[in-house]
PDB file of C-alpha atoms in Angstrom:
ATOM      1  CA  MET O   1      -1.955   1.234   5.250  1.00 72.00           C
ATOM      2  CA  ASN O   2       1.402   2.985   5.400  1.00 91.00           C
ATOM      3  CA  ARG O   3       3.619   2.957   2.312  1.00 97.00           C
ATOM      4  CA  ILE O   4       1.796   4.448  -0.646  1.00 98.00           C
ATOM      5  CA  LEU O   5       3.309   4.437  -4.134  1.00 98.00           C
ATOM      6  CA  VAL O   6       2.288   7.756  -5.688  1.00 97.00           C
ATOM      7  CA  ILE O   7       2.159   7.882  -9.465  1.00 95.00           C
ATOM      8  CA  GLY O   8       1.996  11.444 -10.769  1.00 91.00           C
ATOM      9  CA  ALA O   9       3.636  12.990  -7.708  1.00 90.00           C
ATOM     10  CA  THR O  10       5.311  15.894  -9.521  1.00 87.00           C
ATOM     11  CA  GLY O  11       2.163  17.306 -11.111  1.00 82.00           C
ATOM     12  CA  ASP O  12      -0.375  19.814  -9.797  1.00 86.00           C
ATOM     13  CA  GLN O  13      -2.604  17.007  -8.585  1.00 90.00           C
ATOM     14  CA  GLY O  14       0.256  15.123  -6.950  1.00 90.00           C
ATOM     15  CA  HIS O  15       1.379  17.980  -4.698  1.00 91.00           C
ATOM     16  CA  PRO O  16      -1.734  18.167  -2.487  1.00 95.00           C
ATOM     17  CA  LEU O  17      -1.851  14.377  -2.318  1.00 96.00           C
ATOM     18  CA  LEU O  18       1.714  14.223  -0.994  1.00 96.00           C
ATOM     19  CA  THR O  19       0.826  16.867   1.598  1.00 96.00           C
ATOM     20  CA  ARG O  20      -2.335  15.041   2.678  1.00 97.00           C
ATOM     21  CA  LEU O  21      -0.609  11.663   2.899  1.00 97.00           C
ATOM     22  CA  ILE O  22       2.159  13.057   5.088  1.00 97.00           C
ATOM     23  CA  ALA O  23      -0.370  14.828   7.329  1.00 97.00           C
ATOM     24  CA  ALA O  24      -2.242  11.535   7.715  1.00 97.00           C
ATOM     25  CA  GLY O  25       0.917   9.813   8.953  1.00 97.00           C
ATOM     26  CA  MET O  26       1.423   7.749   5.808  1.00 97.00           C
ATOM     27  CA  THR O  27       4.643   7.412   3.838  1.00 97.00           C
ATOM     28  CA  PRO O  28       4.301   8.498   0.211  1.00 97.00           C
ATOM     29  CA  VAL O  29       6.864   7.066  -2.187  1.00 97.00           C
ATOM     30  CA  ALA O  30       6.988   8.970  -5.471  1.00 95.00           C
ATOM     31  CA  ALA O  31       7.376   6.847  -8.602  1.00 95.00           C
ATOM     32  CA  LEU O  32       9.512   8.939 -10.958  1.00 93.00           C
ATOM     33  CA  ARG O  33      11.446   8.486 -14.177  1.00 89.00           C
ATOM     34  CA  ASN O  34      14.070  10.761 -12.640  1.00 88.00           C
ATOM     35  CA  THR O  35      14.312  10.194  -8.895  1.00 87.00           C
ATOM     36  CA  ALA O  36      15.809  13.680  -8.401  1.00 88.00           C
ATOM     37  CA  ALA O  37      12.722  15.413  -9.784  1.00 87.00           C
ATOM     38  CA  LEU O  38      11.473  16.622  -6.388  1.00 87.00           C
ATOM     39  CA  GLN O  39      14.818  18.052  -5.269  1.00 87.00           C
ATOM     40  CA  GLY O  40      14.691  21.811  -4.782  1.00 81.00           C
ATOM     41  CA  THR O  41      10.978  21.697  -3.942  1.00 85.00           C
ATOM     42  CA  GLU O  42       9.052  21.538  -0.677  1.00 88.00           C
ATOM     43  CA  PHE O  43       8.808  17.782  -1.268  1.00 91.00           C
ATOM     44  CA  ALA O  44      12.564  17.163  -1.418  1.00 91.00           C
ATOM     45  CA  ASP O  45      12.390  14.803   1.571  1.00 94.00           C
ATOM     46  CA  VAL O  46       9.746  12.562   0.014  1.00 94.00           C
ATOM     47  CA  GLU O  47      11.096   9.086  -0.724  1.00 95.00           C
ATOM     48  CA  THR O  48      11.360   8.256  -4.416  1.00 95.00           C
ATOM     49  CA  VAL O  49      11.698   5.152  -6.555  1.00 95.00           C
ATOM     50  CA  GLN O  50      12.585   4.905 -10.234  1.00 94.00           C
ATOM     51  CA  ALA O  51       9.757   3.832 -12.521  1.00 95.00           C
ATOM     52  CA  ASP O  52       8.694   4.031 -16.149  1.00 93.00           C
ATOM     53  CA  LEU O  53       4.924   3.719 -16.445  1.00 92.00           C
ATOM     54  CA  TYR O  54       5.228   2.164 -19.900  1.00 93.00           C
ATOM     55  CA  ASN O  55       7.590  -0.534 -18.641  1.00 94.00           C
ATOM     56  CA  LYS O  56       5.690  -3.215 -16.745  1.00 95.00           C
ATOM     57  CA  GLU O  57       8.725  -4.737 -15.025  1.00 96.00           C
ATOM     58  CA  SER O  58       9.875  -1.300 -13.918  1.00 95.00           C
ATOM     59  CA  LEU O  59       6.512  -0.577 -12.321  1.00 96.00           C
ATOM     60  CA  ILE O  60       6.336  -4.014 -10.676  1.00 97.00           C
ATOM     61  CA  ALA O  61       9.751  -3.360  -9.108  1.00 97.00           C
ATOM     62  CA  ALA O  62       8.705   0.112  -7.948  1.00 96.00           C
ATOM     63  CA  ALA O  63       5.636  -1.274  -6.160  1.00 97.00           C
ATOM     64  CA  LYS O  64       7.629  -3.800  -4.134  1.00 97.00           C
ATOM     65  CA  GLY O  65       7.087  -3.301  -0.408  1.00 96.00           C
ATOM     66  CA  MET O  66       4.140  -0.937  -0.909  1.00 97.00           C
ATOM     67  CA  ASP O  67       0.722  -1.242   0.704  1.00 97.00           C
ATOM     68  CA  ALA O  68      -1.238   0.643  -1.943  1.00 98.00           C
ATOM     69  CA  ILE O  69      -0.969   2.735  -5.100  1.00 98.00           C
ATOM     70  CA  ALA O  70      -2.416   6.238  -5.484  1.00 98.00           C
ATOM     71  CA  ILE O  71      -2.523   7.340  -9.090  1.00 96.00           C
ATOM     72  CA  HIS O  72      -2.722  10.517 -11.149  1.00 92.00           C
ATOM     73  CA  LEU O  73      -1.992  10.119 -14.850  1.00 89.00           C
ATOM     74  CA  PRO O  74      -1.442  12.576 -17.691  1.00 83.00           C
ATOM     75  CA  PHE O  75      -4.121  12.659 -20.344  1.00 81.00           C
ATOM     76  CA  VAL O  76      -3.273  10.115 -23.028  1.00 80.00           C
ATOM     77  CA  PHE O  77      -5.073  10.713 -26.311  1.00 80.00           C
ATOM     78  CA  ASP O  78      -4.185   7.265 -27.572  1.00 83.00           C
ATOM     79  CA  LEU O  79      -6.336   4.322 -26.504  1.00 85.00           C
ATOM     80  CA  GLU O  80      -3.572   1.751 -27.002  1.00 89.00           C
ATOM     81  CA  LYS O  81      -1.142   3.666 -24.778  1.00 91.00           C
ATOM     82  CA  ALA O  82      -3.784   4.261 -22.109  1.00 90.00           C
ATOM     83  CA  THR O  83      -4.647   0.573 -22.099  1.00 92.00           C
ATOM     84  CA  ALA O  84      -0.972  -0.275 -21.631  1.00 94.00           C
ATOM     85  CA  LEU O  85      -0.792   2.097 -18.665  1.00 93.00           C
ATOM     86  CA  GLY O  86      -3.767   0.430 -17.046  1.00 95.00           C
ATOM     87  CA  ASN O  87      -2.399  -3.059 -17.618  1.00 96.00           C
ATOM     88  CA  ASN O  88       1.015  -2.137 -16.198  1.00 96.00           C
ATOM     89  CA  ILE O  89      -0.515  -0.608 -13.063  1.00 96.00           C
ATOM     90  CA  ALA O  90      -2.701  -3.681 -12.620  1.00 97.00           C
ATOM     91  CA  ALA O  91       0.311  -5.972 -13.024  1.00 97.00           C
ATOM     92  CA  ALA O  92       2.314  -4.019 -10.447  1.00 97.00           C
ATOM     93  CA  ALA O  93      -0.507  -4.156  -7.895  1.00 97.00           C
ATOM     94  CA  THR O  94      -1.194  -7.848  -8.480  1.00 97.00           C
ATOM     95  CA  ALA O  95       2.431  -8.989  -8.478  1.00 97.00           C
ATOM     96  CA  ASN O  96       3.056  -7.276  -5.147  1.00 97.00           C
ATOM     97  CA  GLY O  97      -0.199  -8.235  -3.445  1.00 96.00           C
ATOM     98  CA  LEU O  98      -1.168  -4.627  -2.736  1.00 97.00           C
ATOM     99  CA  GLN O  99      -4.151  -3.910  -0.522  1.00 97.00           C
ATOM    100  CA  LYS O 100      -5.759  -1.072  -2.476  1.00 98.00           C
ATOM    101  CA  ILE O 101      -5.597   0.970  -5.684  1.00 98.00           C
ATOM    102  CA  VAL O 102      -6.827   4.583  -5.630  1.00 98.00           C
ATOM    103  CA  PHE O 103      -7.128   6.306  -9.013  1.00 97.00           C
ATOM    104  CA  ASN O 104      -7.997   9.923  -9.739  1.00 97.00           C
ATOM    105  CA  THR O 105      -9.205  10.025 -13.339  1.00 95.00           C
ATOM    106  CA  SER O 106      -8.716  13.838 -13.348  1.00 92.00           C
ATOM    107  CA  CYS O 107     -11.917  14.334 -15.306  1.00 91.00           C
ATOM    108  CA  TYR O 108     -15.481  13.227 -15.896  1.00 91.00           C
ATOM    109  CA  VAL O 109     -15.456   9.857 -17.643  1.00 90.00           C
ATOM    110  CA  HIS O 110     -18.377   9.017 -19.890  1.00 85.00           C
ATOM    111  CA  HIS O 111     -19.934   5.591 -19.375  1.00 83.00           C
ATOM    112  CA  GLU O 112     -19.635   4.602 -23.044  1.00 80.00           C
ATOM    113  CA  ASP O 113     -17.651   5.445 -26.166  1.00 77.00           C
ATOM    114  CA  ASN O 114     -17.993   9.143 -26.978  1.00 74.00           C
ATOM    115  CA  GLU O 115     -15.185   9.306 -29.545  1.00 74.00           C
ATOM    116  CA  ASN O 116     -12.906  11.031 -27.072  1.00 77.00           C
ATOM    117  CA  PRO O 117      -9.774   8.900 -26.728  1.00 76.00           C
ATOM    118  CA  ALA O 118      -8.955  10.359 -23.310  1.00 78.00           C
ATOM    119  CA  HIS O 119     -12.331   9.291 -21.904  1.00 83.00           C
ATOM    120  CA  ASP O 120     -12.085   5.948 -23.657  1.00 87.00           C
ATOM    121  CA  GLY O 121      -8.555   5.497 -22.317  1.00 88.00           C
ATOM    122  CA  ARG O 122      -9.625   6.320 -18.778  1.00 91.00           C
ATOM    123  CA  ARG O 123     -12.303   3.639 -19.010  1.00 92.00           C
ATOM    124  CA  ALA O 124      -9.671   1.144 -20.151  1.00 92.00           C
ATOM    125  CA  ILE O 125      -7.508   2.009 -17.129  1.00 94.00           C
ATOM    126  CA  GLU O 126     -10.500   1.667 -14.812  1.00 95.00           C
ATOM    127  CA  LYS O 127     -11.287  -1.738 -16.318  1.00 95.00           C
ATOM    128  CA  ALA O 128      -7.740  -2.952 -15.675  1.00 97.00           C
ATOM    129  CA  ILE O 129      -7.855  -1.764 -12.055  1.00 97.00           C
ATOM    130  CA  ILE O 130     -11.231  -3.354 -11.389  1.00 97.00           C
ATOM    131  CA  GLY O 131     -10.073  -6.570 -13.030  1.00 97.00           C
ATOM    132  CA  THR O 132      -7.298  -7.093 -10.469  1.00 97.00           C
ATOM    133  CA  GLY O 133      -9.795  -8.082  -7.782  1.00 96.00           C
ATOM    134  CA  ILE O 134      -7.939  -5.743  -5.394  1.00 98.00           C
ATOM    135  CA  ASP O 135      -9.926  -3.201  -3.374  1.00 97.00           C
ATOM    136  CA  TYR O 136     -10.147   0.041  -5.303  1.00 98.00           C
ATOM    137  CA  ALA O 137     -11.522   3.568  -5.209  1.00 98.00           C
ATOM    138  CA  ILE O 138     -11.816   5.376  -8.522  1.00 98.00           C
ATOM    139  CA  PHE O 139     -12.508   9.100  -8.210  1.00 97.00           C
ATOM    140  CA  GLU O 140     -13.946  10.965 -11.177  1.00 96.00           C
ATOM    141  CA  PRO O 141     -13.781  14.692 -10.356  1.00 97.00           C
ATOM    142  CA  LYS O 142     -15.945  17.067 -12.361  1.00 96.00           C
ATOM    143  CA  VAL O 143     -13.810  20.196 -13.024  1.00 96.00           C
ATOM    144  CA  PHE O 144     -10.988  21.635 -10.924  1.00 96.00           C
ATOM    145  CA  MET O 145     -11.312  25.026  -9.236  1.00 97.00           C
ATOM    146  CA  ASP O 146      -7.535  25.228  -9.578  1.00 96.00           C
ATOM    147  CA  ASN O 147      -7.986  25.688 -13.334  1.00 94.00           C
ATOM    148  CA  MET O 148      -8.868  29.293 -12.437  1.00 96.00           C
ATOM    149  CA  ILE O 149      -5.393  29.962 -10.993  1.00 95.00           C
ATOM    150  CA  ARG O 150      -3.406  28.395 -13.814  1.00 92.00           C
ATOM    151  CA  SER O 151      -1.378  30.519 -16.234  1.00 88.00           C
ATOM    152  CA  TRP O 152      -4.023  30.238 -18.931  1.00 88.00           C
ATOM    153  CA  SER O 153      -6.755  31.668 -16.704  1.00 93.00           C
ATOM    154  CA  LYS O 154      -5.531  33.651 -13.689  1.00 95.00           C
ATOM    155  CA  PRO O 155      -3.762  36.545 -15.505  1.00 94.00           C
ATOM    156  CA  SER O 156      -7.023  37.473 -17.250  1.00 95.00           C
ATOM    157  CA  ILE O 157      -8.906  37.445 -13.938  1.00 97.00           C
ATOM    158  CA  VAL O 158      -6.258  39.561 -12.203  1.00 97.00           C
ATOM    159  CA  ALA O 159      -5.503  42.066 -14.975  1.00 96.00           C
ATOM    160  CA  LYS O 160      -8.818  42.300 -16.825  1.00 96.00           C
ATOM    161  CA  GLY O 161     -11.447  41.037 -14.400  1.00 97.00           C
ATOM    162  CA  ILE O 162     -12.454  38.384 -16.947  1.00 97.00           C
ATOM    163  CA  PHE O 163     -12.968  34.718 -16.187  1.00 97.00           C
ATOM    164  CA  ALA O 164     -12.797  33.096 -19.619  1.00 96.00           C
ATOM    165  CA  TYR O 165     -13.750  29.434 -19.902  1.00 96.00           C
ATOM    166  CA  PRO O 166     -14.989  27.033 -22.622  1.00 95.00           C
ATOM    167  CA  ALA O 167     -18.390  26.519 -21.015  1.00 96.00           C
ATOM    168  CA  LYS O 168     -21.645  27.642 -22.562  1.00 97.00           C
ATOM    169  CA  PRO O 169     -23.423  30.233 -20.373  1.00 97.00           C
ATOM    170  CA  ASP O 170     -25.888  27.736 -18.899  1.00 97.00           C
ATOM    171  CA  LEU O 171     -23.485  24.801 -18.365  1.00 97.00           C
ATOM    172  CA  GLN O 172     -23.622  23.845 -14.694  1.00 98.00           C
ATOM    173  CA  ILE O 173     -20.365  22.647 -13.137  1.00 98.00           C
ATOM    174  CA  SER O 174     -19.712  21.262  -9.663  1.00 98.00           C
ATOM    175  CA  TRP O 175     -16.211  22.710  -9.308  1.00 98.00           C
ATOM    176  CA  ILE O 176     -13.871  20.913  -6.874  1.00 98.00           C
ATOM    177  CA  CYS O 177     -10.421  21.941  -5.635  1.00 97.00           C
ATOM    178  CA  LEU O 178      -7.389  19.671  -5.914  1.00 97.00           C
ATOM    179  CA  ASP O 179      -6.851  19.596  -2.165  1.00 97.00           C
ATOM    180  CA  ASP O 180     -10.342  18.134  -1.745  1.00 98.00           C
ATOM    181  CA  VAL O 181      -9.648  15.455  -4.344  1.00 98.00           C
ATOM    182  CA  ALA O 182      -6.543  14.537  -2.356  1.00 97.00           C
ATOM    183  CA  ALA O 183      -8.613  14.442   0.843  1.00 98.00           C
ATOM    184  CA  TYR O 184     -11.045  11.951  -0.700  1.00 98.00           C
ATOM    185  CA  MET O 185      -8.153   9.805  -1.924  1.00 98.00           C
ATOM    186  CA  VAL O 186      -6.529   9.726   1.515  1.00 98.00           C
ATOM    187  CA  GLU O 187      -9.828   8.858   3.195  1.00 98.00           C
ATOM    188  CA  ALA O 188     -10.169   5.936   0.781  1.00 98.00           C
ATOM    189  CA  LEU O 189      -6.697   4.753   1.740  1.00 97.00           C
ATOM    190  CA  GLU O 190      -7.412   5.090   5.457  1.00 97.00           C
ATOM    191  CA  ARG O 191     -10.727   3.258   5.494  1.00 96.00           C
ATOM    192  CA  SER O 192     -10.860  -0.520   5.323  1.00 94.00           C
ATOM    193  CA  ASP O 193     -14.672  -0.394   5.499  1.00 96.00           C
ATOM    194  CA  LEU O 194     -15.079   1.593   2.287  1.00 95.00           C
ATOM    195  CA  PRO O 195     -16.586  -0.562  -0.456  1.00 94.00           C
ATOM    196  CA  SER O 196     -14.781  -0.616  -3.780  1.00 97.00           C
ATOM    197  CA  GLY O 197     -16.390   1.694  -6.290  1.00 96.00           C
ATOM    198  CA  ARG O 198     -16.332   4.565  -8.754  1.00 96.00           C
ATOM    199  CA  PHE O 199     -17.097   7.907  -7.133  1.00 97.00           C
ATOM    200  CA  ALA O 200     -18.030  11.017  -9.110  1.00 96.00           C
ATOM    201  CA  ILE O 201     -16.974  13.943  -6.935  1.00 97.00           C
ATOM    202  CA  GLY O 202     -17.537  17.682  -7.128  1.00 97.00           C
ATOM    203  CA  GLY O 203     -18.012  20.732  -4.984  1.00 97.00           C
ATOM    204  CA  PRO O 204     -21.200  21.492  -3.036  1.00 96.00           C
ATOM    205  CA  GLU O 205     -22.656  23.785  -5.722  1.00 96.00           C
ATOM    206  CA  ALA O 206     -23.390  23.337  -9.417  1.00 97.00           C
ATOM    207  CA  LEU O 207     -22.672  26.776 -10.891  1.00 98.00           C
ATOM    208  CA  VAL O 208     -22.976  28.443 -14.288  1.00 98.00           C
ATOM    209  CA  GLY O 209     -20.274  30.836 -15.460  1.00 98.00           C
ATOM    210  CA  ASP O 210     -21.917  34.027 -14.211  1.00 98.00           C
ATOM    211  CA  GLN O 211     -22.307  32.508 -10.736  1.00 98.00           C
ATOM    212  CA  VAL O 212     -18.618  31.598 -10.709  1.00 98.00           C
ATOM    213  CA  ALA O 213     -17.789  35.196 -11.659  1.00 98.00           C
ATOM    214  CA  GLU O 214     -19.970  36.494  -8.806  1.00 98.00           C
ATOM    215  CA  ARG O 215     -18.024  34.429  -6.284  1.00 98.00           C
ATOM    216  CA  LEU O 216     -14.689  35.446  -7.776  1.00 98.00           C
ATOM    217  CA  SER O 217     -15.784  39.083  -7.554  1.00 98.00           C
ATOM    218  CA  GLU O 218     -16.565  38.702  -3.854  1.00 98.00           C
ATOM    219  CA  ALA O 219     -13.256  36.958  -3.154  1.00 98.00           C
ATOM    220  CA  ALA O 220     -11.131  39.347  -5.229  1.00 97.00           C
ATOM    221  CA  GLY O 221     -12.875  42.508  -4.055  1.00 97.00           C
ATOM    222  CA  LYS O 222     -13.433  43.677  -7.620  1.00 96.00           C
ATOM    223  CA  THR O 223     -15.799  42.976 -10.487  1.00 98.00           C
ATOM    224  CA  VAL O 224     -15.104  39.793 -12.409  1.00 98.00           C
ATOM    225  CA  THR O 225     -17.224  38.887 -15.418  1.00 98.00           C
ATOM    226  CA  PHE O 226     -17.598  35.574 -17.198  1.00 98.00           C
ATOM    227  CA  GLN O 227     -16.613  35.197 -20.831  1.00 97.00           C
ATOM    228  CA  SER O 228     -17.894  32.076 -22.540  1.00 97.00           C
ATOM    229  CA  LEU O 229     -15.294  30.772 -24.989  1.00 95.00           C
ATOM    230  CA  THR O 230     -15.906  28.161 -27.619  1.00 94.00           C
ATOM    231  CA  PRO O 231     -13.837  25.021 -27.038  1.00 89.00           C
ATOM    232  CA  ASP O 232     -11.823  25.821 -30.159  1.00 90.00           C
ATOM    233  CA  GLU O 233     -11.070  29.367 -28.950  1.00 91.00           C
ATOM    234  CA  PHE O 234      -9.971  27.941 -25.614  1.00 89.00           C
ATOM    235  CA  ALA O 235      -7.691  25.353 -27.253  1.00 85.00           C
ATOM    236  CA  SER O 236      -6.168  27.961 -29.554  1.00 89.00           C
ATOM    237  CA  ASN O 237      -5.474  30.304 -26.642  1.00 85.00           C
ATOM    238  CA  MET O 238      -3.823  27.508 -24.641  1.00 81.00           C
ATOM    239  CA  SER O 239      -1.704  26.466 -27.613  1.00 79.00           C
ATOM    240  CA  MET O 240      -0.580  30.048 -28.163  1.00 83.00           C
ATOM    241  CA  LEU O 241       0.361  30.445 -24.503  1.00 80.00           C
ATOM    242  CA  VAL O 242       2.409  27.246 -24.322  1.00 79.00           C
ATOM    243  CA  THR O 243       3.766  26.748 -27.838  1.00 82.00           C
ATOM    244  CA  GLY O 244       3.643  30.250 -29.303  1.00 84.00           C
ATOM    245  CA  SER O 245       1.309  29.054 -32.046  1.00 84.00           C
ATOM    246  CA  ALA O 246      -2.470  29.390 -32.145  1.00 82.00           C
ATOM    247  CA  THR O 247      -2.677  26.366 -34.407  1.00 84.00           C
ATOM    248  CA  VAL O 248      -4.100  23.397 -32.528  1.00 80.00           C
ATOM    249  CA  GLU O 249      -2.348  20.253 -33.685  1.00 79.00           C
ATOM    250  CA  PRO O 250      -4.396  17.028 -33.971  1.00 75.00           C
ATOM    251  CA  HIS O 251      -3.913  14.646 -31.037  1.00 71.00           C
ATOM    252  CA  SER O 252      -2.378  17.424 -28.906  1.00 76.00           C
ATOM    253  CA  VAL O 253      -3.549  18.021 -25.349  1.00 79.00           C
ATOM    254  CA  TYR O 254      -5.196  21.256 -26.544  1.00 81.00           C
ATOM    255  CA  HIS O 255      -7.154  19.400 -29.205  1.00 81.00           C
ATOM    256  CA  GLY O 256      -8.147  16.846 -26.601  1.00 80.00           C
ATOM    257  CA  MET O 257      -9.297  19.449 -24.078  1.00 82.00           C
ATOM    258  CA  ALA O 258     -11.423  21.127 -26.727  1.00 85.00           C
ATOM    259  CA  SER O 259     -13.104  17.802 -27.430  1.00 86.00           C
ATOM    260  CA  PHE O 260     -13.933  17.446 -23.719  1.00 86.00           C
ATOM    261  CA  TYR O 261     -15.807  20.721 -23.579  1.00 91.00           C
ATOM    262  CA  ARG O 262     -17.364  20.290 -26.992  1.00 91.00           C
ATOM    263  CA  PHE O 263     -18.983  17.148 -25.590  1.00 91.00           C
ATOM    264  CA  TYR O 264     -20.004  18.756 -22.282  1.00 93.00           C
ATOM    265  CA  ASN O 265     -21.581  21.764 -23.969  1.00 95.00           C
ATOM    266  CA  VAL O 266     -23.963  19.776 -26.179  1.00 94.00           C
ATOM    267  CA  GLN O 267     -25.430  17.487 -23.516  1.00 94.00           C
ATOM    268  CA  ALA O 268     -29.084  18.080 -22.605  1.00 94.00           C
ATOM    269  CA  ILE O 269     -28.180  17.665 -18.915  1.00 95.00           C
ATOM    270  CA  SER O 270     -24.729  18.728 -17.752  1.00 97.00           C
ATOM    271  CA  PRO O 271     -22.565  15.690 -16.947  1.00 96.00           C
ATOM    272  CA  LEU O 272     -20.538  17.974 -14.676  1.00 97.00           C
ATOM    273  CA  ILE O 273     -23.081  18.113 -11.844  1.00 97.00           C
ATOM    274  CA  ALA O 274     -22.072  16.048  -8.803  1.00 95.00           C
ATOM    275  CA  ASP O 275     -24.500  13.970  -6.733  1.00 94.00           C
ATOM    276  CA  ASN O 276     -23.248  15.272  -3.397  1.00 94.00           C
ATOM    277  CA  ALA O 277     -25.962  13.584  -1.360  1.00 94.00           C
ATOM    278  CA  GLU O 278     -24.698  10.161  -2.433  1.00 93.00           C
ATOM    279  CA  ILE O 279     -21.025  11.027  -1.869  1.00 96.00           C
ATOM    280  CA  ASP O 280     -21.788  12.579   1.522  1.00 96.00           C
ATOM    281  CA  ARG O 281     -23.509   9.346   2.513  1.00 96.00           C
ATOM    282  CA  ILE O 282     -20.341   7.369   1.801  1.00 96.00           C
ATOM    283  CA  PHE O 283     -17.503   9.701   2.794  1.00 97.00           C
ATOM    284  CA  ASN O 284     -16.797  11.648   5.969  1.00 97.00           C
ATOM    285  CA  PHE O 285     -14.974  14.422   4.123  1.00 97.00           C
ATOM    286  CA  LYS O 286     -17.106  17.326   2.868  1.00 97.00           C
ATOM    287  CA  PRO O 287     -15.893  19.422  -0.068  1.00 97.00           C
ATOM    288  CA  THR O 288     -15.067  23.116  -0.060  1.00 97.00           C
ATOM    289  CA  SER O 289     -17.360  25.701  -1.647  1.00 98.00           C
ATOM    290  CA  LEU O 290     -16.023  27.865  -4.453  1.00 98.00           C
ATOM    291  CA  ILE O 291     -16.220  31.046  -2.384  1.00 98.00           C
ATOM    292  CA  GLU O 292     -14.251  29.426   0.465  1.00 98.00           C
ATOM    293  CA  TRP O 293     -11.565  28.285  -1.956  1.00 98.00           C
ATOM    294  CA  ALA O 294     -11.476  31.588  -3.852  1.00 98.00           C
ATOM    295  CA  LYS O 295     -10.935  33.575  -0.651  1.00 97.00           C
ATOM    296  CA  ARG O 296      -7.751  31.584  -0.024  1.00 96.00           C
ATOM    297  CA  GLN O 297      -6.221  32.728  -3.324  1.00 96.00           C
ATOM    298  CA  ASP O 298      -4.188  35.865  -4.082  1.00 96.00           C
ATOM    299  CA  TRP O 299      -6.118  37.700  -6.789  1.00 97.00           C
ATOM    300  CA  ASN O 300      -3.525  40.484  -7.008  1.00 95.00           C
ATOM    301  CA  ASP O 301      -0.746  38.178  -8.192  1.00 95.00           C
ATOM    302  CA  PRO O 302      -1.242  36.865 -11.757  1.00 94.00           C
ATOM    303  CA  THR O 303       1.205  33.985 -11.369  1.00 91.00           C
ATOM    304  CA  ASP O 304       0.217  30.366 -10.860  1.00 87.00           C
ATOM    305  CA  PRO O 305       1.126  29.451  -7.241  1.00 83.00           C
ATOM    306  CA  ALA O 306       1.921  25.850  -8.244  1.00 75.00           C
ATOM    307  CA  LEU O 307       4.209  26.840 -11.107  1.00 71.00           C
ATOM    308  CA  ALA O 308       7.508  26.770  -9.227  1.00 65.00           C
ATOM    309  CA  VAL O 309       7.128  23.199  -7.991  1.00 62.00           C
ATOM    310  CA  ARG O 310       5.724  22.014 -11.305  1.00 61.00           C
ATOM    311  CA  MET O 311       8.562  23.553 -13.315  1.00 61.00           C
ATOM    312  CA  ALA O 312      11.154  22.118 -10.917  1.00 55.00           C
ATOM    313  CA  GLY O 313       9.774  18.675 -11.632  1.00 55.00           C
ATOM    314  CA  MET O 314       9.695  19.283 -15.376  1.00 56.00           C
ATOM    315  CA  SER O 315      13.231  20.637 -15.485  1.00 47.00           C
ATOM    316  CA  SER O 316      14.378  17.483 -13.757  1.00 43.00           C
ATOM    317  CA  SER O 317      12.591  15.331 -16.353  1.00 39.00           C
ATOM    318  CA  ALA O 318      10.270  13.769 -13.772  1.00 42.00           C
TER     319      ALA O 318
END
């Protein structure tokens, strides 16, 4: 396995995957609407190919000469659009006789309709991938540690010592860092013996909010406390930060994220707890603990360390 078409290369989740693929001796090829989107970033030397995910022929052409596809996708709160994405990816893999499809769903995916179009759309994409008959690995991460260092979370931790998150106080979460998700994806690409499957991945501990705050306190060298937000408060805060308005528009990403956590918070058993024993049986890679990850971060600087690369991609209309 050498040439890997990377869908979603310019996003936060794409950056560690590019780094891991290069370190593994593979050749990532970034599928971009604008092939100049990585210029001016640390990934400027990564090969690119033009592709529009909503244009099947464009994606089929982009996958020519590839061995596999590794996929990150934006959340699509429209089932019809998500289904089209899945079908186009499946067509590209099938038409080019690819050896493997690796998909990071970027979130927990419920096993049946839960009236969340993003979850429903992810299931539709998974169905299309599985239906190709090509070897696949679908990774369903619980919640990203890196959410804590994004612009809607890190400044509060740095300036106020408050970790604010839309989780009820007793919601257990197996947090996982983006670099570890990339490591699992690369292992799946490297191993021909890995059976096709869906793999729910998370960090080695299932933690409630106060336990997260304890680990952040140790890493930052100062007291950090947990503030439990309602999903609607969280969505409103995110909307205000990005759009300047606290009003959460229907079908927006903020509305969709609130629906995620509204669902998680009412379950009798947290769906965000990973079965690490099962994953450890299958994979060689072992995930990073929250305290290990947190000690790698700069808790004196309120800025998001991934912002510069992400904004470079956005300004280039990636």
